[in-house]
Tab-separated table of N, CA, C and O in Angstrom:
chain	number	residue	atom	x	y	z
A	43	UNK	N	-3.510	4.320	-25.049
A	43	UNK	CA	-3.575	4.880	-23.550
A	43	UNK	C	-3.778	3.253	-22.497
A	43	UNK	O	-3.710	3.253	-21.253
A	44	UNK	N	-4.136	2.745	-23.290
A	44	UNK	CA	-4.712	1.187	-22.406
A	44	UNK	C	-3.199	0.133	-21.945
A	44	UNK	O	-3.610	0.157	-21.424
A	45	UNK	N	-2.207	0.949	-23.069
A	45	UNK	CA	-0.977	0.117	-23.230
A	45	UNK	C	-0.818	0.832	-21.054
A	45	UNK	O	0.304	0.122	-20.743
A	46	UNK	N	-0.784	2.611	-21.273
A	46	UNK	CA	-0.215	2.376	-20.188
A	46	UNK	C	-1.016	2.470	-18.694
A	46	UNK	O	-0.616	2.051	-17.998
A	47	UNK	N	-2.296	1.762	-18.767
A	47	UNK	CA	-3.500	1.854	-17.554
A	47	UNK	C	-3.130	-0.071	-17.597
A	47	UNK	O	-3.987	-0.299	-16.593
A	48	UNK	N	-3.159	-0.539	-18.629
A	48	UNK	CA	-3.972	-1.843	-18.138
A	48	UNK	C	-4.796	-2.510	-18.674
A	48	UNK	O	-4.859	-4.021	-18.614
A	49	UNK	N	-5.631	-1.784	-19.131
A	49	UNK	CA	-7.178	-2.008	-19.165
A	49	UNK	C	-7.893	-0.510	-19.769
A	49	UNK	O	-6.938	0.635	-20.359
A	50	UNK	N	-8.779	-0.650	-20.470
A	50	UNK	CA	-9.474	1.061	-20.273
A	50	UNK	C	-9.733	2.298	-19.975
A	50	UNK	O	-9.915	1.205	-18.345
A	51	UNK	N	-10.063	2.906	-19.976
A	51	UNK	CA	-10.073	3.939	-18.780
A	51	UNK	C	-10.718	3.376	-17.440
A	51	UNK	O	-11.026	3.547	-17.312
A	52	UNK	N	-11.865	3.278	-18.198
A	52	UNK	CA	-13.682	3.871	-17.579
A	52	UNK	C	-12.676	2.327	-16.631
A	52	UNK	O	-13.561	2.363	-15.574
A	53	UNK	N	-12.530	1.458	-17.487
A	53	UNK	CA	-12.593	-0.031	-16.033
A	53	UNK	C	-11.256	0.626	-15.317
A	53	UNK	O	-11.394	-0.096	-13.994
A	54	UNK	N	-10.410	1.458	-15.502
A	54	UNK	CA	-9.081	1.247	-14.584
A	54	UNK	C	-9.812	2.907	-13.622
A	54	UNK	O	-9.280	2.521	-12.132
A	55	UNK	N	-11.039	3.717	-13.793
A	55	UNK	CA	-11.354	4.344	-12.552
A	55	UNK	C	-12.029	3.743	-11.970
A	55	UNK	O	-12.416	3.877	-11.153
A	56	UNK	N	-13.023	2.697	-12.829
A	56	UNK	CA	-14.461	1.776	-11.350
A	56	UNK	C	-13.180	0.933	-10.836
A	56	UNK	O	-13.527	0.940	-9.435
A	57	UNK	N	-12.509	0.676	-10.997
A	57	UNK	CA	-10.932	-0.671	-9.993
A	57	UNK	C	-10.547	0.211	-9.302
A	57	UNK	O	-10.786	0.164	-7.978
A	58	UNK	N	-10.395	1.790	-9.617
A	58	UNK	CA	-9.677	2.656	-8.381
A	58	UNK	C	-10.593	3.177	-7.818
A	58	UNK	O	-9.847	3.288	-6.637
A	59	UNK	N	-11.193	3.572	-8.340
A	59	UNK	CA	-12.501	4.471	-7.172
A	59	UNK	C	-12.857	3.008	-6.291
A	59	UNK	O	-13.536	3.156	-4.917
A	60	UNK	N	-13.327	1.719	-7.140
A	60	UNK	CA	-13.939	0.707	-5.356
A	60	UNK	C	-12.816	0.208	-4.285
A	60	UNK	O	-12.445	-0.260	-3.052
A	61	UNK	N	-11.557	0.214	-4.954
A	61	UNK	CA	-10.106	-0.027	-4.500
A	61	UNK	C	-9.969	1.457	-3.357
A	61	UNK	O	-9.277	1.349	-1.916
A	62	UNK	N	-10.755	2.782	-3.543
A	62	UNK	CA	-10.311	4.175	-2.818
A	62	UNK	C	-11.535	3.440	-0.911
A	62	UNK	O	-11.221	3.867	-0.466
A	63	UNK	N	-13.082	2.616	-1.993
A	63	UNK	CA	-13.400	3.216	-1.360
A	63	UNK	C	-13.166	1.615	-0.174
A	63	UNK	O	-13.201	2.420	1.322
A	64	UNK	N	-13.073	0.155	-0.262
A	64	UNK	CA	-12.411	-0.148	0.310
A	64	UNK	C	-10.768	0.151	1.395
A	64	UNK	O	-10.995	-0.002	2.938
A	65	UNK	N	-10.514	0.853	0.818
A	65	UNK	CA	-8.900	1.471	1.491
A	65	UNK	C	-9.638	2.912	2.101
A	65	UNK	O	-8.835	2.290	3.751
A	66	UNK	N	-10.716	3.317	2.385
A	66	UNK	CA	-11.197	4.304	3.115
A	66	UNK	C	-11.781	3.786	4.104
A	66	UNK	O	-11.459	4.209	5.272
A	67	UNK	N	-11.899	2.342	3.865
A	67	UNK	CA	-12.738	2.002	4.488
A	67	UNK	C	-11.973	1.361	6.157
A	67	UNK	O	-12.147	1.472	7.447
A	68	UNK	N	-10.813	0.636	5.659
A	68	UNK	CA	-10.182	0.298	6.557
A	68	UNK	C	-9.312	1.206	7.433
A	68	UNK	O	-10.254	1.572	8.854
A	69	UNK	N	-9.059	2.555	6.692
A	69	UNK	CA	-8.608	3.399	7.790
A	69	UNK	C	-9.437	4.378	8.306
A	69	UNK	O	-9.147	4.604	9.367
A	70	UNK	N	-10.483	4.523	7.984
A	70	UNK	CA	-11.615	5.128	8.781
A	70	UNK	C	-11.609	3.363	10.307
A	70	UNK	O	-12.208	4.625	10.886
A	71	UNK	N	-11.562	2.296	9.755
A	71	UNK	CA	-11.702	1.680	10.827
A	71	UNK	C	-10.389	1.630	11.893
A	71	UNK	O	-10.998	1.964	13.537
A	72	UNK	N	-9.820	1.996	11.528
A	72	UNK	CA	-8.399	1.816	12.613
A	72	UNK	C	-8.147	3.935	12.577
A	72	UNK	O	-7.348	4.173	13.893
A	73	UNK	N	-8.967	4.268	12.586
A	73	UNK	CA	-8.647	5.637	12.681
A	73	UNK	C	-7.700	6.483	11.738
A	73	UNK	O	-7.048	7.564	12.102
A	74	UNK	N	-7.322	6.066	10.678
A	74	UNK	CA	-5.504	6.378	10.140
A	74	UNK	C	-6.294	7.935	9.532
A	74	UNK	O	-7.731	7.889	8.727
A	75	UNK	N	-5.454	8.733	8.774
A	75	UNK	CA	-6.071	9.523	8.381
A	75	UNK	C	-5.165	10.184	7.223
A	75	UNK	O	-3.798	9.386	8.114
A	76	UNK	N	-4.845	10.777	6.107
A	76	UNK	CA	-3.871	11.125	5.579
A	76	UNK	C	-2.811	11.542	6.095
A	76	UNK	O	-1.110	12.224	6.538
A	77	UNK	N	-3.634	12.535	7.404
A	77	UNK	CA	-2.640	13.889	8.118
A	77	UNK	C	-1.961	13.223	8.792
A	77	UNK	O	-0.384	13.544	9.070
A	78	UNK	N	-2.289	12.564	9.517
A	78	UNK	CA	-1.364	11.501	11.122
A	78	UNK	C	-0.232	10.541	9.748
A	78	UNK	O	0.552	10.306	10.613
A	79	UNK	N	-1.053	9.808	8.611
A	79	UNK	CA	0.426	9.248	7.729
A	79	UNK	C	1.440	9.840	7.942
A	79	UNK	O	2.193	9.689	7.929
A	80	UNK	N	0.975	11.641	7.421
A	80	UNK	CA	2.229	12.372	6.786
A	80	UNK	C	2.946	12.267	7.914
A	80	UNK	O	4.331	12.834	7.786
A	81	UNK	N	1.888	12.929	8.749
A	81	UNK	CA	3.202	12.718	10.260
A	81	UNK	C	4.447	12.394	11.281
A	81	UNK	O	4.733	12.268	11.317
A	82	UNK	N	3.041	10.420	10.785
A	82	UNK	CA	4.230	9.381	11.185
A	82	UNK	C	5.498	9.451	10.171
A	82	UNK	O	6.128	8.959	10.818
A	83	UNK	N	5.246	9.638	8.768
A	83	UNK	CA	6.462	9.666	8.067
A	83	UNK	C	7.818	11.470	8.449
A	83	UNK	O	8.837	10.274	8.738
A	84	UNK	N	6.887	11.816	8.739
A	84	UNK	CA	8.009	13.152	9.688
A	84	UNK	C	8.146	12.639	10.526
A	84	UNK	O	9.467	13.558	10.627
A	85	UNK	N	7.743	12.378	11.063
A	85	UNK	CA	8.034	11.869	12.543
A	85	UNK	C	9.297	10.960	12.207
A	85	UNK	O	10.901	10.734	13.620
A	86	UNK	N	9.185	9.848	11.346
A	86	UNK	CA	9.592	8.813	10.864
A	86	UNK	C	11.238	9.504	11.083
A	86	UNK	O	13.141	9.004	11.131
A	87	UNK	N	11.443	10.370	10.009
A	87	UNK	CA	12.346	10.869	9.048
A	87	UNK	C	13.736	11.880	10.227
A	87	UNK	O	14.595	12.213	10.270
A	88	UNK	N	12.172	12.187	11.178
A	88	UNK	CA	13.401	13.784	12.465
A	88	UNK	C	13.884	12.610	13.099
A	88	UNK	O	14.717	13.361	13.814
A	89	UNK	N	13.102	11.585	13.216
A	89	UNK	CA	13.693	10.752	14.463
A	89	UNK	C	15.417	9.653	14.251
A	89	UNK	O	15.471	9.596	14.547
A	90	UNK	N	15.770	10.057	12.605
A	90	UNK	CA	16.556	9.311	11.847
A	90	UNK	C	17.705	10.388	12.194
A	90	UNK	O	18.604	9.769	12.419
A	91	UNK	N	17.143	11.662	11.498
A	91	UNK	CA	18.242	12.837	11.978
A	91	UNK	C	18.288	13.178	13.625
A	91	UNK	O	18.964	13.303	13.771
A	92	UNK	N	17.877	12.452	14.103
A	92	UNK	CA	17.975	13.028	15.744
A	92	UNK	C	18.140	12.152	16.309
A	92	UNK	O	19.438	12.270	17.062
A	93	UNK	N	18.424	11.021	16.173
A	93	UNK	CA	18.547	10.104	17.061
A	93	UNK	C	19.954	8.582	15.755
A	93	UNK	O	20.342	7.695	16.411
A	94	UNK	N	19.992	8.803	14.994
A	94	UNK	CA	20.904	8.434	13.688
A	94	UNK	C	19.673	7.234	12.869
A	94	UNK	O	18.131	7.021	13.051
A	95	UNK	N	21.293	5.796	12.714
A	95	UNK	CA	20.132	5.228	12.226
A	95	UNK	C	19.822	4.237	12.255
A	95	UNK	O	19.049	2.935	12.252
A	96	UNK	N	19.730	4.114	13.853
A	96	UNK	CA	18.923	3.083	14.872
A	96	UNK	C	17.403	3.016	14.779
A	96	UNK	O	16.264	2.421	14.523
A	97	UNK	N	16.506	4.663	14.337
A	97	UNK	CA	15.439	4.535	13.685
A	97	UNK	C	15.173	3.484	12.541
A	97	UNK	O	13.578	3.397	12.607
A	98	UNK	N	15.875	2.791	12.020
A	98	UNK	CA	15.788	2.293	10.885
A	98	UNK	C	14.701	1.179	11.235
A	98	UNK	O	14.683	0.689	10.021
A	99	UNK	N	15.368	0.541	12.197
A	99	UNK	CA	14.644	-0.477	13.002
A	99	UNK	C	13.065	-0.468	12.515
A	99	UNK	O	12.726	-1.440	12.435
A	100	UNK	N	12.496	0.669	12.794
A	100	UNK	CA	10.925	0.568	12.776
A	100	UNK	C	10.748	0.793	11.624
A	100	UNK	O	10.119	0.181	11.339
A	101	UNK	N	11.742	1.508	10.470
A	101	UNK	CA	11.422	1.351	9.207
A	101	UNK	C	10.479	-0.783	8.976
A	101	UNK	O	10.561	-0.959	7.739
A	102	UNK	N	12.300	-1.479	9.155
A	102	UNK	CA	12.294	-2.232	9.659
A	102	UNK	C	11.017	-3.148	9.609
A	102	UNK	O	10.123	-4.096	8.735
A	103	UNK	N	10.103	-3.301	10.513
A	103	UNK	CA	8.832	-3.625	10.997
A	103	UNK	C	7.994	-2.819	10.468
A	103	UNK	O	6.763	-3.361	10.589
A	104	UNK	N	8.043	-1.658	9.783
A	104	UNK	CA	6.661	-1.912	8.862
A	104	UNK	C	7.183	-2.182	7.538
A	104	UNK	O	6.171	-2.533	6.851
A	105	UNK	N	8.188	-2.051	6.962
A	105	UNK	CA	8.024	-3.283	6.179
A	105	UNK	C	8.021	-4.644	6.447
A	105	UNK	O	6.698	-5.662	5.061
A	106	UNK	N	8.257	-5.429	7.484
A	106	UNK	CA	7.939	-7.168	7.540
A	106	UNK	C	6.469	-7.124	7.703
A	106	UNK	O	6.013	-7.789	7.013
A	107	UNK	N	6.003	-5.303	8.229
A	107	UNK	CA	3.682	-5.903	8.254
A	107	UNK	C	3.753	-5.494	7.775
A	107	UNK	O	2.726	-6.219	6.988
A	108	UNK	N	4.082	-4.467	6.177
A	108	UNK	CA	3.232	-4.364	5.331
A	108	UNK	C	3.008	-5.687	4.176
A	108	UNK	O	2.603	-6.272	3.334
A	109	UNK	N	4.682	-6.344	4.385
A	109	UNK	CA	5.046	-6.888	3.348
A	109	UNK	C	4.172	-8.401	4.102
A	109	UNK	O	3.216	-9.467	3.258
A	110	UNK	N	3.222	-8.399	5.017
A	110	UNK	CA	3.096	-9.522	5.316
A	110	UNK	C	1.376	-9.990	5.260
A	110	UNK	O	0.631	-10.935	4.938
A	111	UNK	N	1.027	-8.151	4.525
A	111	UNK	CA	-0.112	-8.052	4.089
A	111	UNK	C	-0.133	-8.658	2.295
A	111	UNK	O	-0.923	-9.375	1.597
A	112	UNK	N	1.107	-7.960	1.403
A	112	UNK	CA	1.335	-7.538	0.485
A	112	UNK	C	1.585	-8.904	-0.106
A	112	UNK	O	0.977	-8.913	-1.301
A	113	UNK	N	2.460	-9.493	0.177
A	113	UNK	CA	3.263	-10.688	-0.598
A	113	UNK	C	1.936	-11.344	-0.776
A	113	UNK	O	1.937	-11.887	-1.558
A	114	UNK	N	1.374	-11.831	0.287
A	114	UNK	CA	0.762	-12.758	0.286
A	114	UNK	C	-0.932	-12.312	-1.192
A	114	UNK	O	-1.374	-13.258	-2.192
A	115	UNK	N	-1.288	-11.235	-0.536
A	115	UNK	CA	-1.875	-10.791	-1.521
A	115	UNK	C	-2.189	-10.879	-3.142
A	115	UNK	O	-2.687	-11.169	-4.119
A	116	UNK	N	-0.684	-10.378	-3.519
A	116	UNK	CA	-0.080	-10.319	-4.512
A	116	UNK	C	0.225	-11.631	-5.476
A	116	UNK	O	-0.156	-11.912	-6.462
A	117	UNK	N	0.658	-12.654	-4.462
A	117	UNK	CA	0.662	-14.014	-5.109
A	117	UNK	C	-0.563	-14.816	-5.247
A	117	UNK	O	-0.341	-15.054	-6.373
A	118	UNK	N	-1.882	-14.479	-4.286
A	118	UNK	CA	-3.461	-14.909	-4.662
A	118	UNK	C	-3.534	-13.740	-6.202
A	118	UNK	O	-4.241	-15.357	-6.627
A	119	UNK	N	-3.345	-12.985	-6.580
A	119	UNK	CA	-3.848	-12.058	-7.529
A	119	UNK	C	-3.165	-12.493	-8.760
A	119	UNK	O	-4.041	-13.288	-9.759
A	120	UNK	N	-1.814	-13.116	-8.785
A	120	UNK	CA	-1.173	-14.019	-9.645
A	120	UNK	C	-1.768	-15.602	-10.097
A	120	UNK	O	-1.776	-15.636	-10.806
A	121	UNK	N	-2.114	-15.431	-9.090
A	121	UNK	CA	-2.357	-17.377	-9.461
A	121	UNK	C	-3.934	-17.275	-9.933
A	121	UNK	O	-4.759	-17.996	-10.650
A	122	UNK	N	-4.732	-16.580	-9.537
A	122	UNK	CA	-5.687	-15.911	-9.724
A	122	UNK	C	-6.025	-15.077	-11.346
A	122	UNK	O	-6.954	-16.080	-12.098
A	123	UNK	N	-5.125	-14.685	-11.972
A	123	UNK	CA	-4.805	-14.825	-12.958
A	123	UNK	C	-4.443	-15.790	-14.074
A	123	UNK	O	-4.312	-15.942	-15.602
A	124	UNK	N	-3.640	-16.491	-13.111
A	124	UNK	CA	-2.844	-17.543	-14.215
A	124	UNK	C	-4.059	-18.588	-13.940
A	124	UNK	O	-3.611	-19.172	-15.410
A	125	UNK	N	-5.228	-18.954	-13.909
A	125	UNK	CA	-6.216	-19.711	-14.347
A	125	UNK	C	-6.801	-19.484	-14.508
A	125	UNK	O	-7.163	-20.167	-15.737
A	126	UNK	N	-6.641	-17.841	-15.583
A	126	UNK	CA	-7.872	-17.280	-16.534
A	126	UNK	C	-7.140	-16.845	-17.552
A	126	UNK	O	-8.115	-17.268	-18.806
A	127	UNK	N	-5.809	-17.330	-17.188
A	127	UNK	CA	-5.509	-16.884	-18.793
A	127	UNK	C	-4.885	-18.262	-19.426
A	127	UNK	O	-4.730	-18.783	-19.865
């Protein structure tokens, strides 16, 4: 099981709980809800269907916006792990 999770079950659960609380706080601050996110995705797919692939520009915006956070966090995490190992 540790090979699948990358750590012990207990530590993985603790990590997931901590990250879930942090993500929940951020979502609360911005007023995001799971239903709103699902509705946004459904609206996006509806726009693609109705307006053609011009709506893909919005996907590109989301990609760049998300990557502007995810990529630096990934690099920082890899650097911190490199120093420990």
